[in-house]
CSV table of C-alpha atoms in Angstrom, one decimal:
chain,number,residue,atom,x,y,z
A,1,UNK,CA,-97.4,-48.2,89.1
A,2,UNK,CA,-100.1,-50.9,89.0
A,3,UNK,CA,-103.8,-50.8,89.9
A,4,UNK,CA,-106.1,-53.4,91.3
A,5,UNK,CA,-109.8,-53.8,91.9
A,6,UNK,CA,-110.9,-55.9,94.9
A,7,UNK,CA,-114.0,-58.0,94.7
A,8,UNK,CA,-115.5,-60.4,97.2
A,9,UNK,CA,-114.6,-64.0,96.6
A,10,UNK,CA,-112.4,-66.8,97.8
A,11,UNK,CA,-110.5,-64.7,100.3
A,12,UNK,CA,-113.5,-63.3,102.1
A,13,UNK,CA,-113.1,-59.6,102.8
A,14,UNK,CA,-109.9,-59.3,100.9
A,15,UNK,CA,-111.4,-60.9,97.9
A,16,UNK,CA,-109.9,-62.1,94.7
A,17,UNK,CA,-107.6,-59.6,93.0
A,18,UNK,CA,-108.8,-58.7,89.5
A,19,UNK,CA,-106.5,-56.6,87.4
A,20,UNK,CA,-108.1,-53.5,86.1
A,21,UNK,CA,-107.5,-49.8,86.3
A,22,UNK,CA,-109.0,-48.6,89.6
A,23,UNK,CA,-107.7,-48.8,93.1
A,24,UNK,CA,-104.1,-48.7,94.1
A,25,UNK,CA,-102.5,-52.1,94.9
A,26,UNK,CA,-103.2,-53.0,98.5
A,27,UNK,CA,-100.4,-54.2,100.7
A,28,UNK,CA,-101.4,-57.9,100.4
A,29,UNK,CA,-98.1,-59.2,99.0
A,30,UNK,CA,-94.9,-57.4,98.1
A,31,UNK,CA,-94.8,-56.4,94.4
A,32,UNK,CA,-91.3,-56.5,92.9
A,33,UNK,CA,-90.3,-53.6,90.7
A,34,UNK,CA,-89.5,-54.0,87.1
A,35,UNK,CA,-85.8,-53.8,88.0
A,36,UNK,CA,-85.9,-57.1,89.8
A,37,UNK,CA,-83.4,-59.1,87.9
A,38,UNK,CA,-84.6,-62.6,88.6
A,39,UNK,CA,-88.2,-61.8,87.6
A,40,UNK,CA,-87.1,-60.0,84.5
A,41,UNK,CA,-84.8,-62.9,83.6
A,42,UNK,CA,-87.7,-65.3,84.1
A,43,UNK,CA,-89.8,-63.4,81.6
A,44,UNK,CA,-86.8,-63.0,79.2
A,45,UNK,CA,-86.2,-66.7,79.2
A,46,UNK,CA,-89.9,-67.5,78.5
A,47,UNK,CA,-90.0,-65.0,75.6
A,48,UNK,CA,-86.6,-65.8,74.1
A,49,UNK,CA,-86.8,-69.6,74.4
A,50,UNK,CA,-90.2,-70.0,72.7
A,51,UNK,CA,-91.4,-68.9,69.3
A,52,UNK,CA,-94.7,-67.7,70.6
A,53,UNK,CA,-95.2,-66.8,74.3
A,54,UNK,CA,-98.5,-65.7,75.8
A,55,UNK,CA,-98.7,-64.1,79.2
A,56,UNK,CA,-102.2,-64.7,80.4
A,57,UNK,CA,-104.6,-65.1,83.4
A,58,UNK,CA,-106.6,-68.2,83.8
A,59,UNK,CA,-109.8,-66.3,84.5
A,60,UNK,CA,-109.4,-63.4,82.0
A,61,UNK,CA,-112.0,-63.6,79.1
A,62,UNK,CA,-109.6,-61.7,76.8
A,63,UNK,CA,-106.8,-64.1,77.6
A,64,UNK,CA,-109.1,-67.1,76.9
A,65,UNK,CA,-110.1,-65.6,73.5
A,66,UNK,CA,-106.4,-65.0,72.5
A,67,UNK,CA,-105.5,-68.6,73.5
A,68,UNK,CA,-108.5,-69.9,71.6
A,69,UNK,CA,-107.4,-68.0,68.4
A,70,UNK,CA,-103.9,-69.4,68.6
A,71,UNK,CA,-104.9,-73.0,69.6
A,72,UNK,CA,-108.0,-73.4,67.4
A,73,UNK,CA,-106.7,-71.8,64.2
A,74,UNK,CA,-103.0,-72.7,64.1
A,75,UNK,CA,-100.7,-75.6,64.8
A,76,UNK,CA,-98.0,-73.6,66.6
A,77,UNK,CA,-94.9,-75.6,67.0
A,78,UNK,CA,-93.7,-73.8,70.1
A,79,UNK,CA,-96.5,-72.1,72.0
A,80,UNK,CA,-95.7,-71.3,75.6
A,81,UNK,CA,-98.3,-69.9,77.9
A,82,UNK,CA,-97.5,-68.3,81.2
A,83,UNK,CA,-100.5,-68.0,83.6
A,84,UNK,CA,-99.4,-65.0,85.7
A,85,UNK,CA,-102.2,-65.4,88.2
A,86,UNK,CA,-100.6,-68.7,89.2
A,87,UNK,CA,-97.2,-67.0,89.7
A,88,UNK,CA,-96.1,-66.1,93.2
A,89,UNK,CA,-95.6,-62.5,92.2
A,90,UNK,CA,-98.3,-61.5,89.7
A,91,UNK,CA,-97.9,-57.8,90.4
A,92,UNK,CA,-94.2,-57.8,89.8
A,93,UNK,CA,-94.6,-59.8,86.6
A,94,UNK,CA,-97.1,-57.3,85.3
A,95,UNK,CA,-94.7,-54.5,86.2
A,96,UNK,CA,-91.9,-56.2,84.2
A,97,UNK,CA,-94.2,-56.8,81.3
A,98,UNK,CA,-95.4,-53.2,81.3
A,99,UNK,CA,-91.7,-52.1,81.2
A,100,UNK,CA,-91.3,-54.3,78.1
A,101,UNK,CA,-94.5,-53.7,76.2
A,102,UNK,CA,-96.0,-50.5,77.6
A,103,UNK,CA,-99.2,-52.5,78.5
A,104,UNK,CA,-100.2,-53.4,82.0
A,105,UNK,CA,-102.9,-55.9,81.3
A,106,UNK,CA,-103.0,-59.4,79.9
A,107,UNK,CA,-103.0,-61.1,77.5
A,108,UNK,CA,-99.6,-60.1,76.0
A,109,UNK,CA,-98.3,-62.1,73.1
A,110,UNK,CA,-94.7,-62.2,72.1
A,111,UNK,CA,-93.5,-63.7,68.8
A,112,UNK,CA,-89.8,-64.4,68.1
A,113,UNK,CA,-88.8,-62.5,71.2
A,114,UNK,CA,-90.7,-59.3,70.4
A,115,UNK,CA,-94.0,-58.0,71.7
A,116,UNK,CA,-96.8,-58.5,69.1
A,117,UNK,CA,-99.8,-57.3,71.0
A,118,UNK,CA,-102.7,-57.6,73.4
A,119,UNK,CA,-106.2,-59.1,72.8
A,120,UNK,CA,-107.4,-56.2,70.5
A,121,UNK,CA,-104.3,-56.3,68.3
A,122,UNK,CA,-104.2,-60.1,68.0
A,123,UNK,CA,-107.9,-60.2,67.2
A,124,UNK,CA,-107.4,-57.5,64.4
A,125,UNK,CA,-104.4,-59.3,63.0
A,126,UNK,CA,-106.3,-62.6,63.0
A,127,UNK,CA,-109.3,-61.1,61.3
A,128,UNK,CA,-107.2,-59.4,58.6
A,129,UNK,CA,-105.1,-62.5,57.9
A,130,UNK,CA,-101.9,-60.7,59.0
A,131,UNK,CA,-101.4,-63.0,62.0
A,132,UNK,CA,-101.0,-65.9,59.5
A,133,UNK,CA,-98.2,-64.1,57.8
A,134,UNK,CA,-96.5,-63.1,61.0
A,135,UNK,CA,-96.6,-66.7,62.3
A,136,UNK,CA,-95.3,-68.0,59.0
A,137,UNK,CA,-92.5,-65.5,58.9
A,138,UNK,CA,-91.5,-66.5,62.5
A,139,UNK,CA,-91.6,-70.2,61.4
A,140,UNK,CA,-94.1,-70.8,64.2
A,141,UNK,CA,-96.5,-72.7,61.9
């Protein structure tokens, strides 16, 4: 199950959908279940075909911080960023990511095909120096 919070914005009364724990998802657009094979395949391809994959939202401050950590501190050879708020089925994508990682928010970072962490984990790994080791072991830098 996913949750959304509605706030006034571009779409008038419907507002811009911001992901957070709160209200149930309104029936604005159909959300595909994690079992949808084409959406799951799309995520799998992104994760498996790139050394480092970040699932992000363009307006999310936590996503911006993780992307800044990765871009400003490392020369990652194969960094792939998926802005899920630009995807036609953001809710379904989050459901599929949740099934994979157990987390229903962004950012979500995958390294060498495996879930590494969200903002808090990536920040702690970076501050401790462990992120360097993980990226070196993955041959990402």
